Tab-separated table of C-alpha atoms in Angstrom:
chain	number	residue	atom	x	y	z
A	1	MET	CA	85.586	97.012	131.653
A	2	ASN	CA	86.472	94.551	128.919
A	3	ARG	CA	87.811	95.253	125.451
A	4	GLN	CA	84.449	95.537	123.718
A	5	GLN	CA	83.034	97.891	126.362
A	6	PHE	CA	86.168	100.047	126.260
A	7	MET	CA	86.157	100.337	122.462
A	8	GLN	CA	82.410	101.107	122.346
A	9	ALA	CA	82.817	103.816	124.993
A	10	MET	CA	85.763	105.291	123.082
A	11	GLU	CA	83.755	105.371	119.848
A	12	VAL	CA	80.840	107.123	121.551
A	13	HIS	CA	82.992	109.734	123.311
A	14	LEU	CA	84.988	110.445	120.135
A	15	ARG	CA	81.914	111.223	117.993
A	16	PRO	CA	82.878	114.903	117.464
A	17	MET	CA	86.152	113.772	115.857
A	18	ASP	CA	86.590	113.435	112.085
A	19	GLN	CA	85.739	109.874	110.996
A	20	GLN	CA	89.190	109.027	109.616
A	21	GLU	CA	91.010	110.532	112.607
A	22	ARG	CA	88.669	108.651	114.974
A	23	ALA	CA	89.241	105.368	113.105
A	24	GLU	CA	93.045	105.783	113.388
A	25	LEU	CA	92.853	106.519	117.118
A	26	LEU	CA	90.532	103.574	117.755
A	27	SER	CA	92.866	101.336	115.755
A	28	ASP	CA	95.776	102.408	117.985
A	29	TYR	CA	93.865	101.487	121.141
A	30	ASP	CA	92.731	98.212	119.600
A	31	GLN	CA	96.387	97.369	118.928
A	32	HIS	CA	97.138	98.011	122.633
A	33	PHE	CA	94.636	95.288	123.442
A	34	GLU	CA	96.132	92.941	120.830
A	35	LEU	CA	99.651	93.359	122.203
A	36	GLY	CA	98.500	92.982	125.804
A	37	LEU	CA	96.557	89.811	125.039
A	38	ARG	CA	99.595	88.325	123.287
A	39	GLU	CA	101.572	88.966	126.479
A	40	GLY	CA	98.951	86.984	128.400
A	41	ARG	CA	97.293	89.921	130.183
A	42	LEU	CA	93.555	90.248	130.858
A	43	GLU	CA	91.345	92.661	128.896
A	44	GLU	CA	90.230	94.362	132.129
A	45	GLU	CA	93.850	94.933	133.161
A	46	ILE	CA	94.718	96.474	129.756
A	47	ALA	CA	91.621	98.716	129.867
A	48	ARG	CA	92.551	99.870	133.393
A	49	GLU	CA	96.085	100.744	132.203
A	50	LEU	CA	94.799	102.705	129.216
A	51	GLY	CA	92.525	104.843	131.408
A	52	GLN	CA	88.943	106.065	131.253
A	53	PRO	CA	87.562	106.466	127.697
A	54	GLU	CA	85.974	109.811	128.625
A	55	GLU	CA	89.318	111.222	129.849
A	56	ILE	CA	91.116	109.929	126.749
A	57	ALA	CA	88.439	111.552	124.546
A	58	LYS	CA	88.770	114.884	126.424
A	59	GLU	CA	92.492	114.906	125.764
A	60	ALA	CA	92.160	113.798	122.131
A	61	LEU	CA	89.373	116.250	121.281
A	62	GLY	CA	90.877	119.249	123.068
A	63	ASP	CA	88.700	122.323	122.443
A	64	ARG	CA	86.175	120.238	120.523
A	65	TYR	CA	85.131	118.606	123.813
A	66	ASP	CA	82.633	120.582	125.864
A	67	ALA	CA	80.970	118.885	128.817
A	68	HIS	CA	78.673	121.882	129.485
A	69	THR	CA	76.855	122.015	126.158
A	70	PRO	CA	73.248	120.798	126.062
A	71	GLY	CA	73.121	117.198	124.998
A	72	SER	CA	76.692	116.595	126.150
A	73	ASP	CA	75.687	113.047	126.939
A	74	ALA	CA	78.123	111.035	124.829
A	75	PHE	CA	75.295	109.137	123.122
A	76	TYR	CA	73.788	112.386	121.875
A	77	ALA	CA	77.037	114.214	121.181
A	78	PRO	CA	77.125	115.959	117.819
A	79	THR	CA	79.121	114.310	115.099
A	80	TYR	CA	82.063	115.934	113.346
A	81	ARG	CA	79.800	116.904	110.426
A	82	ASP	CA	77.270	118.578	112.763
A	83	MET	CA	79.965	120.535	114.564
A	84	ARG	CA	81.708	121.586	111.367
A	85	SER	CA	78.603	123.148	109.846
A	86	SER	CA	77.937	125.336	112.899
A	87	ARG	CA	81.517	126.626	112.910
A	88	ASN	CA	81.773	127.522	109.214
A	89	SER	CA	80.745	131.170	109.751
A	90	THR	CA	83.564	131.914	112.210
A	91	ARG	CA	86.035	129.670	110.416
A	92	ALA	CA	86.508	132.058	107.481
A	93	THR	CA	87.177	134.987	109.819
A	94	HIS	CA	89.596	132.902	111.864
A	95	ASN	CA	91.424	131.788	108.704
A	96	PHE	CA	91.648	135.361	107.424
A	97	PHE	CA	93.219	136.733	110.614
A	98	THR	CA	95.486	133.697	110.948
A	99	ALA	CA	96.717	134.208	107.377
A	100	ILE	CA	97.393	137.920	108.025
A	101	GLY	CA	99.278	137.098	111.232
A	102	LEU	CA	101.366	134.418	109.533
A	103	LEU	CA	102.105	136.741	106.612
A	104	PHE	CA	103.531	139.415	108.919
A	105	LEU	CA	105.391	136.850	111.037
A	106	ASN	CA	106.985	135.348	107.944
A	107	LEU	CA	107.844	138.728	106.388
A	108	ILE	CA	109.347	140.150	109.575
A	109	LEU	CA	110.942	137.068	111.092
A	110	GLY	CA	110.579	133.805	109.177
A	111	ILE	CA	111.913	134.744	105.739
A	112	PRO	CA	114.863	136.893	106.956
A	113	LEU	CA	115.948	134.245	109.462
A	114	GLY	CA	115.516	131.520	106.850
A	115	LEU	CA	117.612	133.437	104.311
A	116	MET	CA	120.283	134.103	106.921
A	117	MET	CA	120.327	130.443	107.915
A	118	TRP	CA	120.668	129.226	104.317
A	119	SER	CA	123.336	131.876	103.631
A	120	VAL	CA	125.425	130.320	106.405
A	121	TRP	CA	125.047	126.939	104.711
A	122	LEU	CA	126.017	128.478	101.356
A	123	ILE	CA	129.197	129.941	102.869
A	124	ILE	CA	130.132	126.581	104.420
A	125	ALA	CA	129.376	124.777	101.140
A	126	SER	CA	131.488	127.240	99.138
A	127	LEU	CA	134.405	126.809	101.568
A	128	SER	CA	134.317	123.106	100.769
A	129	LEU	CA	135.706	124.086	97.339
A	130	LEU	CA	139.096	124.323	99.069
A	131	VAL	CA	139.430	120.630	98.179
A	132	LEU	CA	140.398	121.890	94.713
A	133	ALA	CA	143.594	123.540	96.042
A	134	PRO	CA	145.839	120.605	94.913
A	135	VAL	CA	144.381	120.949	91.411
A	136	ALA	CA	145.363	124.631	91.399
A	137	ALA	CA	148.890	123.683	92.508
A	138	VAL	CA	149.165	121.117	89.682
A	139	VAL	CA	147.909	123.670	87.120
A	140	ASP	CA	150.443	126.163	88.471
A	141	PHE	CA	153.218	123.564	88.051
A	142	VAL	CA	152.129	122.523	84.536
A	143	PHE	CA	151.677	125.994	83.069
A	144	LEU	CA	154.185	128.063	85.063
A	145	SER	CA	156.699	125.282	85.799
A	146	GLN	CA	157.132	126.346	89.386
A	147	LEU	CA	156.098	124.574	92.570
A	148	ASP	CA	157.363	125.603	96.002
A	149	LYS	CA	157.341	123.329	99.044
A	150	ALA	CA	155.223	125.923	100.838
A	151	GLU	CA	152.705	125.798	98.013
A	152	ILE	CA	152.463	121.994	98.336
A	153	PHE	CA	151.877	122.211	102.099
A	154	VAL	CA	149.296	124.967	101.669
A	155	ALA	CA	147.501	122.916	98.972
A	156	ILE	CA	147.435	119.809	101.207
A	157	GLY	CA	146.227	121.862	104.191
A	158	ALA	CA	143.534	123.578	102.129
A	159	PHE	CA	142.458	120.154	100.815
A	160	GLY	CA	142.005	118.888	104.394
A	161	VAL	CA	140.112	122.006	105.456
A	162	GLY	CA	137.914	121.686	102.352
A	163	ILE	CA	137.030	118.104	103.296
A	164	CYS	CA	136.069	119.271	106.813
A	165	PHE	CA	133.840	121.999	105.350
A	166	ALA	CA	132.278	119.502	102.916
A	167	ILE	CA	131.361	117.166	105.801
A	168	ALA	CA	130.086	120.085	107.884
A	169	SER	CA	128.085	121.305	104.888
A	170	LYS	CA	126.307	117.947	104.629
A	171	TYR	CA	125.233	117.933	108.302
A	172	VAL	CA	124.299	121.628	108.340
A	173	PHE	CA	122.181	121.082	105.212
A	174	LYS	CA	120.307	118.191	106.866
A	175	ALA	CA	119.706	120.216	110.047
A	176	PHE	CA	118.559	123.332	108.177
A	177	LYS	CA	116.316	121.228	105.935
A	178	ILE	CA	114.602	119.699	108.987
A	179	VAL	CA	114.138	123.139	110.591
A	180	THR	CA	112.759	124.610	107.352
A	181	LEU	CA	110.318	121.721	106.800
A	182	GLN	CA	109.135	121.886	110.421
A	183	TYR	CA	108.548	125.623	110.083
A	184	ILE	CA	106.563	125.109	106.866
A	185	ARG	CA	104.567	122.313	108.544
A	186	TRP	CA	103.910	124.597	111.543
A	187	ASN	CA	102.582	127.277	109.158
A	188	LYS	CA	100.239	124.747	107.516
A	189	ASN	CA	99.022	123.400	110.871
A	190	THR	CA	98.455	126.918	112.182
A	191	MET	CA	96.348	127.720	109.130
A	192	LYS	CA	94.334	124.548	109.732
A	193	GLY	CA	93.915	125.524	113.375
A	194	ASP	CA	95.917	122.611	114.754
A	195	VAL	CA	98.365	124.499	116.980
A	196	SER	CA	99.454	121.380	118.895
A	197	ALA	CA	101.222	119.768	115.897
C-alpha cells in the first residue's frame, strides 16, 4: 500500500470522526510519510510500519466504531453529523447524570482535598516569611537598643529556614497548580464524554 492508498483508506475509515479531529489525525499520519521519505524510505515500508488503516481507525474512534452495524462498510459509514443527530436524545440524559455524579464527587472529595492541598501550600508560603527575622532583629536593636548574640544567630538561622521554605513554596505551588488544572480538565473531559483524556 502506497501513501495515497493509505491516506484514502484512513479518510474512509475515519468518517464517523469530527471533521477537524479527523483532519488533525490525517495530518499527523501524512507527516509520518514526509519524515520517512526524507530519510530515504519507501512509501510501502512506511505504510507497513504505521499499520492497517482499519485498525488505526478502530483505536482512534473507540466506542464510535462498530463493525456490526448495518452498512458498516467503510464507504457507507455514517459521518460524524449523522451519528451525532441519532445520539442527541440520550446525550442530554448522559450529561445530566454525569453532572450529578461530578457534583457529588467534587463536593465530597475534590473540593475538600483541593482546599487541604492549597492550605498546605499556604502554610509553607507563610513560613517563608521567616526571611524577615533579621529585619525584626534590626528593629529590636534600633528601638530597644539591645541585641544579643543569640538573637543574631536565631535571626540568621530563621533567615536561612525562610529561604528554604520560599524555594519549597515555589515548587509546591507549581505542582499543586498542575494537579488542580489536570483535575479541572478531567472534569471538563468527563462532561464531554471523553474519559480517555
